[in-house]
C-alpha cells in the first residue's frame, strides 16, 4: 500500500536559473544537480492537495489543503540508470500533523503556516493564487492562464520541470532518504500573466536573496492528477 495517496491540482511553478554553487550545500549524499540545456533550476511551487489519504485513511481536517515549496532538481545513479528527482529547500502547509509526519518519517523540511488559496474561473481564463503568512506579512504567488490544458511537449522545459518522480532528502553527510512519487504525465495551461510577492531571503535564507530581484525564466500552471507517495528507503 502507498504511504500517501492524493490529488495534486493546479500546480503553479515559477522557474529560476540558479548558479550551481548556490545549491551545492543542499545536495543530499550521492545525488548531483540535474540540468536542462546546461541550466540549473530552482522552482517556487504552489498547489492544492485534494482527497488526501494516509495509508488508505482520510484524516479529518487533513484532506484538502495548500502547499507552497521551493525545490531544485537532482539525479541519482542506481544500477547504471539515472533516477530524476527533486530536493526541497522548504515546504509550507497549513496542517501541523502533515508537518510532523513528513519531517519525522521522511526527513522533510516542512513548516506549518496560515495559508489560503483562490481559484477563479472566468469566461476565457483561470486565476490561481496561493497565499501564506510569514509572521505578520502575507506572501503570494498568482497565475492567470487559459482555461484549457494541453499536453506537455516532449523534451520541453515544462517536461523537465514536471517529470521528476523521486524525492531526496539529506539526512547526514553520508546518508540520504529516497522516496518515489507516481503520477501520470500532466497537461499544462498556457500562462498569460503572473505575480510573485515573496521575500525569498526572509522565507528561505540569505542564499536565496538574489531571487528577490530575479525574473523567472518561465512560469507554468500544470493541471495535476492523482498521485502516490511511496515508502522511503535509505541511500548510504
PDB file of C-alpha atoms in Angstrom:
ATOM      1  CA  UNK A   1       0.000   0.000   0.000  1.00  0.00           C
ATOM      2  CA  UNK A   2       1.211   3.513  -0.833  1.00  0.00           C
ATOM      3  CA  UNK A   3       2.093   5.666   2.167  1.00  0.00           C
ATOM      4  CA  UNK A   4       0.035   8.575   0.813  1.00  0.00           C
ATOM      5  CA  UNK A   5      -2.485   8.969  -1.993  1.00  0.00           C
ATOM      6  CA  UNK A   6      -3.971  12.281  -3.073  1.00  0.00           C
ATOM      7  CA  UNK A   7      -4.618  14.588  -5.965  1.00  0.00           C
ATOM      8  CA  UNK A   8      -2.220  17.428  -6.728  1.00  0.00           C
ATOM      9  CA  UNK A   9      -4.142  20.126  -8.598  1.00  0.00           C
ATOM     10  CA  UNK A  10      -3.411  23.477 -10.274  1.00  0.00           C
ATOM     11  CA  UNK A  11       0.363  23.417  -9.740  1.00  0.00           C
ATOM     12  CA  UNK A  12       1.807  26.908 -10.267  1.00  0.00           C
ATOM     13  CA  UNK A  13       5.557  26.813 -10.940  1.00  0.00           C
ATOM     14  CA  UNK A  14       7.935  29.777 -11.253  1.00  0.00           C
ATOM     15  CA  UNK A  15      11.313  28.567 -12.502  1.00  0.00           C
ATOM     16  CA  UNK A  16      14.574  30.424 -11.921  1.00  0.00           C
ATOM     17  CA  UNK A  17      18.079  29.941 -13.260  1.00  0.00           C
ATOM     18  CA  UNK A  18      20.405  29.329 -10.329  1.00  0.00           C
ATOM     19  CA  UNK A  19      24.188  29.128 -10.118  1.00  0.00           C
ATOM     20  CA  UNK A  20      25.076  25.538  -9.157  1.00  0.00           C
ATOM     21  CA  UNK A  21      27.287  26.766  -6.306  1.00  0.00           C
ATOM     22  CA  UNK A  22      24.171  28.111  -4.543  1.00  0.00           C
ATOM     23  CA  UNK A  23      22.589  24.659  -4.392  1.00  0.00           C
ATOM     24  CA  UNK A  24      25.670  22.509  -3.762  1.00  0.00           C
ATOM     25  CA  UNK A  25      25.399  22.819   0.062  1.00  0.00           C
ATOM     26  CA  UNK A  26      21.836  21.478  -0.108  1.00  0.00           C
ATOM     27  CA  UNK A  27      22.665  18.383  -2.188  1.00  0.00           C
ATOM     28  CA  UNK A  28      21.900  15.058  -0.499  1.00  0.00           C
ATOM     29  CA  UNK A  29      24.626  12.416  -0.407  1.00  0.00           C
ATOM     30  CA  UNK A  30      25.236  10.636  -3.748  1.00  0.00           C
ATOM     31  CA  UNK A  31      22.952  12.955  -5.740  1.00  0.00           C
ATOM     32  CA  UNK A  32      24.026  15.540  -8.295  1.00  0.00           C
ATOM     33  CA  UNK A  33      22.308  18.526  -9.869  1.00  0.00           C
ATOM     34  CA  UNK A  34      20.061  17.698 -12.820  1.00  0.00           C
ATOM     35  CA  UNK A  35      20.350  20.266 -15.625  1.00  0.00           C
ATOM     36  CA  UNK A  36      18.198  21.212 -18.600  1.00  0.00           C
ATOM     37  CA  UNK A  37      20.139  22.632 -21.560  1.00  0.00           C
ATOM     38  CA  UNK A  38      23.098  23.093 -19.199  1.00  0.00           C
ATOM     39  CA  UNK A  39      20.956  25.237 -16.904  1.00  0.00           C
ATOM     40  CA  UNK A  40      20.376  24.643 -13.197  1.00  0.00           C
ATOM     41  CA  UNK A  41      16.864  25.484 -11.979  1.00  0.00           C
ATOM     42  CA  UNK A  42      15.049  26.154  -8.735  1.00  0.00           C
ATOM     43  CA  UNK A  43      11.256  26.436  -8.672  1.00  0.00           C
ATOM     44  CA  UNK A  44       8.721  28.137  -6.447  1.00  0.00           C
ATOM     45  CA  UNK A  45       5.686  25.838  -6.490  1.00  0.00           C
ATOM     46  CA  UNK A  46       2.157  26.271  -5.152  1.00  0.00           C
ATOM     47  CA  UNK A  47      -0.640  23.708  -5.425  1.00  0.00           C
ATOM     48  CA  UNK A  48      -3.571  22.012  -3.727  1.00  0.00           C
ATOM     49  CA  UNK A  49      -3.711  18.628  -2.059  1.00  0.00           C
ATOM     50  CA  UNK A  50      -7.150  17.096  -2.647  1.00  0.00           C
ATOM     51  CA  UNK A  51      -8.706  13.878  -1.287  1.00  0.00           C
ATOM     52  CA  UNK A  52      -5.622  13.029   0.737  1.00  0.00           C
ATOM     53  CA  UNK A  53      -5.340   9.618   2.390  1.00  0.00           C
ATOM     54  CA  UNK A  54      -2.545   8.311   4.615  1.00  0.00           C
ATOM     55  CA  UNK A  55      -2.266   4.518   4.444  1.00  0.00           C
ATOM     56  CA  UNK A  56      -5.684   4.496   2.808  1.00  0.00           C
ATOM     57  CA  UNK A  57      -7.390   6.547   5.527  1.00  0.00           C
ATOM     58  CA  UNK A  58      -8.776  10.082   5.243  1.00  0.00           C
ATOM     59  CA  UNK A  59      -7.797  12.085   8.327  1.00  0.00           C
ATOM     60  CA  UNK A  60     -10.420  14.733   9.198  1.00  0.00           C
ATOM     61  CA  UNK A  61      -9.095  18.248   8.621  1.00  0.00           C
ATOM     62  CA  UNK A  62      -6.219  16.931   6.513  1.00  0.00           C
ATOM     63  CA  UNK A  63      -7.984  16.019   3.276  1.00  0.00           C
ATOM     64  CA  UNK A  64      -7.812  19.266   1.272  1.00  0.00           C
ATOM     65  CA  UNK A  65      -5.041  21.823   1.877  1.00  0.00           C
ATOM     66  CA  UNK A  66      -2.475  24.075   0.207  1.00  0.00           C
ATOM     67  CA  UNK A  67       1.272  23.586  -0.178  1.00  0.00           C
ATOM     68  CA  UNK A  68       3.969  26.013  -1.293  1.00  0.00           C
ATOM     69  CA  UNK A  69       7.564  24.878  -1.699  1.00  0.00           C
ATOM     70  CA  UNK A  70      10.948  25.881  -3.064  1.00  0.00           C
ATOM     71  CA  UNK A  71      12.664  22.991  -4.798  1.00  0.00           C
ATOM     72  CA  UNK A  72      15.508  22.123  -7.140  1.00  0.00           C
ATOM     73  CA  UNK A  73      16.303  19.203  -9.410  1.00  0.00           C
ATOM     74  CA  UNK A  74      18.734  16.326  -8.912  1.00  0.00           C
ATOM     75  CA  UNK A  75      19.526  12.875 -10.179  1.00  0.00           C
ATOM     76  CA  UNK A  76      20.832   9.703  -8.555  1.00  0.00           C
ATOM     77  CA  UNK A  77      22.504   6.814 -10.371  1.00  0.00           C
ATOM     78  CA  UNK A  78      21.427   3.320  -9.350  1.00  0.00           C
ATOM     79  CA  UNK A  79      22.358   0.106 -11.170  1.00  0.00           C
ATOM     80  CA  UNK A  80      23.644   2.120 -14.119  1.00  0.00           C
ATOM     81  CA  UNK A  81      20.437   4.124 -14.567  1.00  0.00           C
ATOM     82  CA  UNK A  82      19.614   7.683 -13.571  1.00  0.00           C
ATOM     83  CA  UNK A  83      16.676   8.462 -11.312  1.00  0.00           C
ATOM     84  CA  UNK A  84      15.495  12.056 -11.659  1.00  0.00           C
ATOM     85  CA  UNK A  85      14.193  13.720  -8.537  1.00  0.00           C
ATOM     86  CA  UNK A  86      13.708  16.871  -6.500  1.00  0.00           C
ATOM     87  CA  UNK A  87      15.107  18.285  -3.275  1.00  0.00           C
ATOM     88  CA  UNK A  88      13.020  20.683  -1.206  1.00  0.00           C
ATOM     89  CA  UNK A  89      14.572  23.706   0.461  1.00  0.00           C
ATOM     90  CA  UNK A  90      11.327  24.187   2.387  1.00  0.00           C
ATOM     91  CA  UNK A  91       7.701  23.044   2.160  1.00  0.00           C
ATOM     92  CA  UNK A  92       4.886  25.047   3.738  1.00  0.00           C
ATOM     93  CA  UNK A  93       1.473  23.606   4.640  1.00  0.00           C
ATOM     94  CA  UNK A  94      -1.349  24.732   6.970  1.00  0.00           C
ATOM     95  CA  UNK A  95      -1.637  21.493   8.960  1.00  0.00           C
ATOM     96  CA  UNK A  96       0.614  20.645  11.930  1.00  0.00           C
ATOM     97  CA  UNK A  97       0.057  16.892  11.589  1.00  0.00           C
ATOM     98  CA  UNK A  98       1.292  16.900   7.984  1.00  0.00           C
ATOM     99  CA  UNK A  99       4.430  18.751   9.061  1.00  0.00           C
ATOM    100  CA  UNK A 100       5.077  16.341  11.924  1.00  0.00           C
ATOM    101  CA  UNK A 101       4.630  13.180   9.853  1.00  0.00           C
ATOM    102  CA  UNK A 102       6.661  14.404   6.860  1.00  0.00           C
ATOM    103  CA  UNK A 103       9.543  15.705   8.952  1.00  0.00           C
ATOM    104  CA  UNK A 104       9.626  12.681  11.239  1.00  0.00           C
ATOM    105  CA  UNK A 105       9.234   9.880   8.703  1.00  0.00           C
ATOM    106  CA  UNK A 106      10.721  11.391   5.542  1.00  0.00           C
ATOM    107  CA  UNK A 107      13.230  13.905   6.917  1.00  0.00           C
ATOM    108  CA  UNK A 108      11.442  16.651   5.011  1.00  0.00           C
ATOM    109  CA  UNK A 109      11.684  20.380   5.738  1.00  0.00           C
ATOM    110  CA  UNK A 110       8.031  21.220   6.319  1.00  0.00           C
ATOM    111  CA  UNK A 111       6.769  24.245   8.236  1.00  0.00           C
ATOM    112  CA  UNK A 112       3.193  24.965   9.287  1.00  0.00           C
ATOM    113  CA  UNK A 113       1.731  28.361   8.389  1.00  0.00           C
ATOM    114  CA  UNK A 114      -1.599  30.073   7.929  1.00  0.00           C
ATOM    115  CA  UNK A 115      -2.456  29.672   4.234  1.00  0.00           C
ATOM    116  CA  UNK A 116      -5.266  30.196   1.767  1.00  0.00           C
ATOM    117  CA  UNK A 117      -5.921  29.996  -1.955  1.00  0.00           C
ATOM    118  CA  UNK A 118      -8.178  31.432  -4.636  1.00  0.00           C
ATOM    119  CA  UNK A 119      -9.357  29.569  -7.713  1.00  0.00           C
ATOM    120  CA  UNK A 120     -11.469  31.700 -10.034  1.00  0.00           C
ATOM    121  CA  UNK A 121     -12.861  30.628 -13.384  1.00  0.00           C
ATOM    122  CA  UNK A 122     -13.790  33.401 -15.786  1.00  0.00           C
ATOM    123  CA  UNK A 123     -15.080  33.263 -19.333  1.00  0.00           C
ATOM    124  CA  UNK A 124     -11.695  32.861 -21.001  1.00  0.00           C
ATOM    125  CA  UNK A 125      -9.204  32.315 -18.204  1.00  0.00           C
ATOM    126  CA  UNK A 126      -8.356  30.820 -14.830  1.00  0.00           C
ATOM    127  CA  UNK A 127      -6.955  32.722 -11.862  1.00  0.00           C
ATOM    128  CA  UNK A 128      -4.922  30.616  -9.430  1.00  0.00           C
ATOM    129  CA  UNK A 129      -3.489  32.179  -6.261  1.00  0.00           C
ATOM    130  CA  UNK A 130      -1.693  30.675  -3.261  1.00  0.00           C
ATOM    131  CA  UNK A 131      -1.018  32.758  -0.136  1.00  0.00           C
ATOM    132  CA  UNK A 132       0.887  32.035   3.059  1.00  0.00           C
ATOM    133  CA  UNK A 133       1.773  34.010   6.148  1.00  0.00           C
ATOM    134  CA  UNK A 134       5.316  34.858   7.233  1.00  0.00           C
ATOM    135  CA  UNK A 135       4.981  36.351  10.726  1.00  0.00           C
ATOM    136  CA  UNK A 136       2.785  39.427  10.140  1.00  0.00           C
ATOM    137  CA  UNK A 137       3.151  39.529   6.352  1.00  0.00           C
ATOM    138  CA  UNK A 138       1.364  37.625   3.608  1.00  0.00           C
ATOM    139  CA  UNK A 139       3.336  36.240   0.661  1.00  0.00           C
ATOM    140  CA  UNK A 140       1.606  35.172  -2.548  1.00  0.00           C
ATOM    141  CA  UNK A 141       2.022  33.542  -5.956  1.00  0.00           C
ATOM    142  CA  UNK A 142      -0.682  34.132  -8.585  1.00  0.00           C
ATOM    143  CA  UNK A 143      -1.058  32.879 -12.151  1.00  0.00           C
ATOM    144  CA  UNK A 144      -3.593  33.832 -14.811  1.00  0.00           C
ATOM    145  CA  UNK A 145      -3.911  31.198 -17.527  1.00  0.00           C
ATOM    146  CA  UNK A 146      -6.018  29.871 -20.357  1.00  0.00           C
ATOM    147  CA  UNK A 147      -8.876  27.575 -19.340  1.00  0.00           C
ATOM    148  CA  UNK A 148      -7.959  24.551 -21.460  1.00  0.00           C
ATOM    149  CA  UNK A 149      -4.909  22.468 -20.549  1.00  0.00           C
ATOM    150  CA  UNK A 150      -2.756  20.990 -23.312  1.00  0.00           C
ATOM    151  CA  UNK A 151      -0.349  18.031 -23.408  1.00  0.00           C
ATOM    152  CA  UNK A 152       3.179  18.989 -22.392  1.00  0.00           C
ATOM    153  CA  UNK A 153       5.577  18.787 -25.375  1.00  0.00           C
ATOM    154  CA  UNK A 154       8.299  16.148 -25.308  1.00  0.00           C
ATOM    155  CA  UNK A 155      11.805  17.328 -24.399  1.00  0.00           C
ATOM    156  CA  UNK A 156      10.490  20.747 -23.370  1.00  0.00           C
ATOM    157  CA  UNK A 157      11.422  22.805 -20.340  1.00  0.00           C
ATOM    158  CA  UNK A 158       7.945  22.136 -18.948  1.00  0.00           C
ATOM    159  CA  UNK A 159       8.511  18.395 -19.271  1.00  0.00           C
ATOM    160  CA  UNK A 160      11.837  18.696 -17.444  1.00  0.00           C
ATOM    161  CA  UNK A 161      10.294  20.646 -14.583  1.00  0.00           C
ATOM    162  CA  UNK A 162       7.256  18.378 -14.134  1.00  0.00           C
ATOM    163  CA  UNK A 163       8.718  14.929 -14.887  1.00  0.00           C
ATOM    164  CA  UNK A 164      10.757  14.158 -11.771  1.00  0.00           C
ATOM    165  CA  UNK A 165       9.485  11.116  -9.904  1.00  0.00           C
ATOM    166  CA  UNK A 166      11.759  10.797  -6.876  1.00  0.00           C
ATOM    167  CA  UNK A 167      12.297  12.809  -3.718  1.00  0.00           C
ATOM    168  CA  UNK A 168      15.674  13.055  -1.979  1.00  0.00           C
ATOM    169  CA  UNK A 169      16.408  14.465   1.473  1.00  0.00           C
ATOM    170  CA  UNK A 170      19.739  14.987   3.161  1.00  0.00           C
ATOM    171  CA  UNK A 171      19.801  13.071   6.444  1.00  0.00           C
ATOM    172  CA  UNK A 172      23.555  13.131   7.094  1.00  0.00           C
ATOM    173  CA  UNK A 173      26.922  13.575   5.426  1.00  0.00           C
ATOM    174  CA  UNK A 174      26.726  10.015   4.075  1.00  0.00           C
ATOM    175  CA  UNK A 175      23.024   9.286   4.264  1.00  0.00           C
ATOM    176  CA  UNK A 176      20.057  10.214   2.051  1.00  0.00           C
ATOM    177  CA  UNK A 177      16.344   9.448   2.277  1.00  0.00           C
ATOM    178  CA  UNK A 178      14.745   8.458  -1.048  1.00  0.00           C
ATOM    179  CA  UNK A 179      11.064   8.008  -1.921  1.00  0.00           C
ATOM    180  CA  UNK A 180       9.096   7.609  -5.132  1.00  0.00           C
ATOM    181  CA  UNK A 181       6.218   9.778  -6.332  1.00  0.00           C
ATOM    182  CA  UNK A 182       3.965   8.338  -9.038  1.00  0.00           C
ATOM    183  CA  UNK A 183       1.550  10.147 -11.327  1.00  0.00           C
ATOM    184  CA  UNK A 184       0.569  10.137 -14.995  1.00  0.00           C
ATOM    185  CA  UNK A 185       2.027  12.657 -17.389  1.00  0.00           C
ATOM    186  CA  UNK A 186       0.421  16.057 -16.811  1.00  0.00           C
ATOM    187  CA  UNK A 187      -1.176  18.603 -19.096  1.00  0.00           C
ATOM    188  CA  UNK A 188      -0.449  22.319 -18.658  1.00  0.00           C
ATOM    189  CA  UNK A 189      -2.274  25.597 -19.193  1.00  0.00           C
ATOM    190  CA  UNK A 190      -0.771  28.450 -21.209  1.00  0.00           C
ATOM    191  CA  UNK A 191       0.117  31.207 -18.728  1.00  0.00           C
ATOM    192  CA  UNK A 192      -0.977  34.752 -19.579  1.00  0.00           C
ATOM    193  CA  UNK A 193       0.449  36.613 -16.580  1.00  0.00           C
ATOM    194  CA  UNK A 194       1.717  36.077 -13.063  1.00  0.00           C
ATOM    195  CA  UNK A 195       2.508  37.887  -9.825  1.00  0.00           C
ATOM    196  CA  UNK A 196       5.013  36.840  -7.148  1.00  0.00           C
ATOM    197  CA  UNK A 197       5.098  38.646  -3.813  1.00  0.00           C
ATOM    198  CA  UNK A 198       7.734  36.833  -1.762  1.00  0.00           C
ATOM    199  CA  UNK A 199      10.760  37.922   0.243  1.00  0.00           C
ATOM    200  CA  UNK A 200      12.935  34.931  -0.579  1.00  0.00           C
ATOM    201  CA  UNK A 201      15.648  35.903   1.914  1.00  0.00           C
ATOM    202  CA  UNK A 202      13.183  36.004   4.793  1.00  0.00           C
ATOM    203  CA  UNK A 203      11.467  32.796   3.753  1.00  0.00           C
ATOM    204  CA  UNK A 204      14.366  30.671   2.531  1.00  0.00           C
ATOM    205  CA  UNK A 205      17.540  32.317   3.841  1.00  0.00           C
ATOM    206  CA  UNK A 206      20.279  34.597   2.556  1.00  0.00           C
ATOM    207  CA  UNK A 207      21.388  32.060  -0.073  1.00  0.00           C
ATOM    208  CA  UNK A 208      18.183  32.854  -1.963  1.00  0.00           C
ATOM    209  CA  UNK A 209      18.082  36.647  -1.579  1.00  0.00           C
ATOM    210  CA  UNK A 210      19.025  37.011  -5.257  1.00  0.00           C
ATOM    211  CA  UNK A 211      15.582  35.650  -6.202  1.00  0.00           C
ATOM    212  CA  UNK A 212      14.017  38.867  -4.861  1.00  0.00           C
ATOM    213  CA  UNK A 213      15.259  40.694  -7.956  1.00  0.00           C
ATOM    214  CA  UNK A 214      15.417  37.770 -10.390  1.00  0.00           C
ATOM    215  CA  UNK A 215      12.881  37.266 -13.165  1.00  0.00           C
ATOM    216  CA  UNK A 216      11.682  33.678 -13.662  1.00  0.00           C
ATOM    217  CA  UNK A 217      12.808  32.105 -16.919  1.00  0.00           C
ATOM    218  CA  UNK A 218       9.333  30.591 -17.127  1.00  0.00           C
ATOM    219  CA  UNK A 219       6.060  30.333 -15.215  1.00  0.00           C
ATOM    220  CA  UNK A 220       3.819  27.305 -15.655  1.00  0.00           C
ATOM    221  CA  UNK A 221       0.468  26.015 -14.478  1.00  0.00           C
ATOM    222  CA  UNK A 222       0.162  22.222 -14.571  1.00  0.00           C
ATOM    223  CA  UNK A 223      -3.267  20.620 -14.301  1.00  0.00           C
ATOM    224  CA  UNK A 224      -2.048  17.882 -11.974  1.00  0.00           C
ATOM    225  CA  UNK A 225      -3.565  14.463 -11.302  1.00  0.00           C
ATOM    226  CA  UNK A 226      -3.895  11.713  -8.762  1.00  0.00           C
ATOM    227  CA  UNK A 227      -0.534  10.919  -7.151  1.00  0.00           C
ATOM    228  CA  UNK A 228       1.018   8.456  -4.738  1.00  0.00           C
ATOM    229  CA  UNK A 229       3.930   8.844  -2.361  1.00  0.00           C
ATOM    230  CA  UNK A 230       5.593   5.513  -1.693  1.00  0.00           C
ATOM    231  CA  UNK A 231       7.577   4.326   1.300  1.00  0.00           C
ATOM    232  CA  UNK A 232      11.068   5.610   1.946  1.00  0.00           C
ATOM    233  CA  UNK A 233      14.435   3.932   1.582  1.00  0.00           C
ATOM    234  CA  UNK A 234      17.917   4.963   2.695  1.00  0.00           C
ATOM    235  CA  UNK A 235      20.953   5.592   0.492  1.00  0.00           C
ATOM    236  CA  UNK A 236      24.292   5.115   2.261  1.00  0.00           C
TER     237      UNK A 236
END
